[in-house]
């Protein structure tokens, strides 16, 4: 039973840290262009380097 008293607050702290990291990454524009990287694979960049 003592483990539960330690585990619940620690998981709340970990959850808050993860939410803060998510908010910071969204504010920094990490998730703005979700399709760009997938589209970039399909195009051949070798023609530009010639």
XYZ file of N, CA and C in Angstrom:
150
model
N 0.825 -1.198 0.000
C 0.000 0.000 0.000
C 0.867 1.260 0.000
N 2.036 1.185 0.604
C 2.930 2.338 0.629
C 3.422 2.697 -0.767
N 3.512 1.700 -1.641
C 3.973 1.953 -3.006
C 2.978 2.842 -3.748
N 1.712 2.643 -3.511
C 0.674 3.441 -4.178
C 0.790 4.908 -3.773
N 1.090 5.158 -2.512
C 1.225 6.540 -2.041
C 2.428 7.235 -2.675
N 3.417 6.484 -3.075
C 4.592 7.045 -3.743
C 4.384 7.106 -5.260
N 3.693 6.104 -5.808
C 3.552 5.975 -7.252
C 2.611 7.023 -7.848
N 1.509 7.290 -7.210
C 0.523 8.226 -7.760
C 1.091 9.645 -7.890
N 1.701 10.214 -6.863
C 2.272 11.561 -7.044
C 3.410 11.601 -8.058
N 4.204 10.550 -8.108
C 5.304 10.551 -9.070
C 4.776 10.485 -10.501
N 3.725 9.759 -10.750
C 3.149 9.694 -12.094
C 2.462 11.005 -12.464
N 1.917 11.706 -11.491
C 1.337 13.017 -11.762
C 2.437 13.992 -12.173
N 3.579 13.937 -11.488
C 4.708 14.805 -11.836
C 5.222 14.476 -13.227
N 5.361 13.199 -13.552
C 5.821 12.792 -14.885
C 4.824 13.253 -15.948
N 3.537 13.142 -15.675
C 2.512 13.595 -16.614
C 2.575 15.085 -16.855
N 2.797 15.859 -15.806
C 2.905 17.308 -15.954
C 4.132 17.665 -16.784
N 5.253 16.977 -16.543
C 6.465 17.230 -17.326
C 6.230 16.925 -18.801
N 5.552 15.837 -19.111
C 5.279 15.485 -20.508
C 4.348 16.499 -21.176
N 3.369 16.991 -20.451
C 2.471 18.008 -21.013
C 3.243 19.290 -21.288
N 4.162 19.673 -20.399
C 4.972 20.873 -20.613
C 5.851 20.706 -21.851
N 6.449 19.537 -22.016
C 7.279 19.279 -23.197
C 6.429 19.347 -24.466
N 5.222 18.808 -24.432
C 4.333 18.855 -25.589
C 3.955 20.293 -25.937
N 3.616 21.081 -24.939
C 3.225 22.471 -25.181
C 4.397 23.258 -25.764
N 5.599 23.058 -25.225
C 6.773 23.762 -25.744
C 7.077 23.374 -27.189
N 6.927 22.100 -27.516
C 7.210 21.678 -28.884
C 6.163 22.196 -29.865
N 4.922 22.306 -29.434
C 3.885 22.871 -30.304
C 4.130 24.360 -30.511
N 4.520 25.070 -29.465
C 4.792 26.509 -29.595
C 6.011 26.778 -30.466
N 6.981 25.870 -30.482
C 8.187 26.050 -31.288
C 7.992 25.617 -32.732
N 6.816 25.130 -33.099
C 6.521 24.794 -34.483
C 6.948 23.402 -34.891
N 7.094 22.517 -33.940
C 7.535 21.159 -34.244
C 6.500 20.407 -35.089
N 5.229 20.705 -34.907
C 4.171 19.950 -35.565
C 3.439 20.753 -36.637
N 4.052 21.795 -37.178
C 3.362 22.631 -38.158
C 3.219 21.943 -39.504
N 4.256 21.306 -39.996
C 4.224 20.703 -41.330
C 4.325 19.186 -41.207
N 3.195 18.541 -40.992
C 3.194 17.094 -40.813
C 3.322 16.349 -42.134
N 2.922 16.953 -43.234
C 2.953 16.294 -44.532
C 4.253 16.528 -45.282
N 5.010 17.528 -44.912
C 6.202 17.923 -45.660
C 7.262 16.842 -45.743
N 7.578 16.203 -44.644
C 8.617 15.177 -44.651
C 8.185 13.959 -45.460
N 6.932 13.608 -45.391
C 6.435 12.486 -46.183
C 6.448 12.784 -47.674
N 6.157 14.019 -48.039
C 6.182 14.422 -49.438
C 7.613 14.536 -49.957
N 8.527 14.964 -49.120
C 9.907 15.175 -49.528
C 10.576 13.870 -49.959
N 10.177 12.764 -49.387
C 10.742 11.463 -49.750
C 10.389 11.099 -51.192
N 9.222 11.524 -51.638
C 8.733 11.132 -52.949
C 9.422 11.867 -54.100
N 9.994 13.026 -53.835
C 10.603 13.815 -54.905
C 12.085 13.565 -54.972
N 12.621 13.574 -56.199
C 14.030 13.315 -56.415
C 14.798 14.619 -56.400
N 15.739 14.766 -55.484
C 16.517 15.988 -55.356
C 17.807 15.926 -56.165
N 18.069 14.856 -56.862
C 19.312 14.727 -57.624
C 19.389 15.718 -58.767
N 18.242 16.110 -59.328
C 18.236 17.059 -60.453
C 18.690 18.447 -59.988
N 18.414 18.820 -58.747
C 18.807 20.132 -58.251
C 20.313 20.211 -58.002
N 20.941 19.102 -57.669
C 22.359 19.134 -57.321
C 23.281 19.159 -58.526
N 22.758 18.995 -59.757
C 23.615 18.985 -60.959
C 24.073 20.328 -61.359
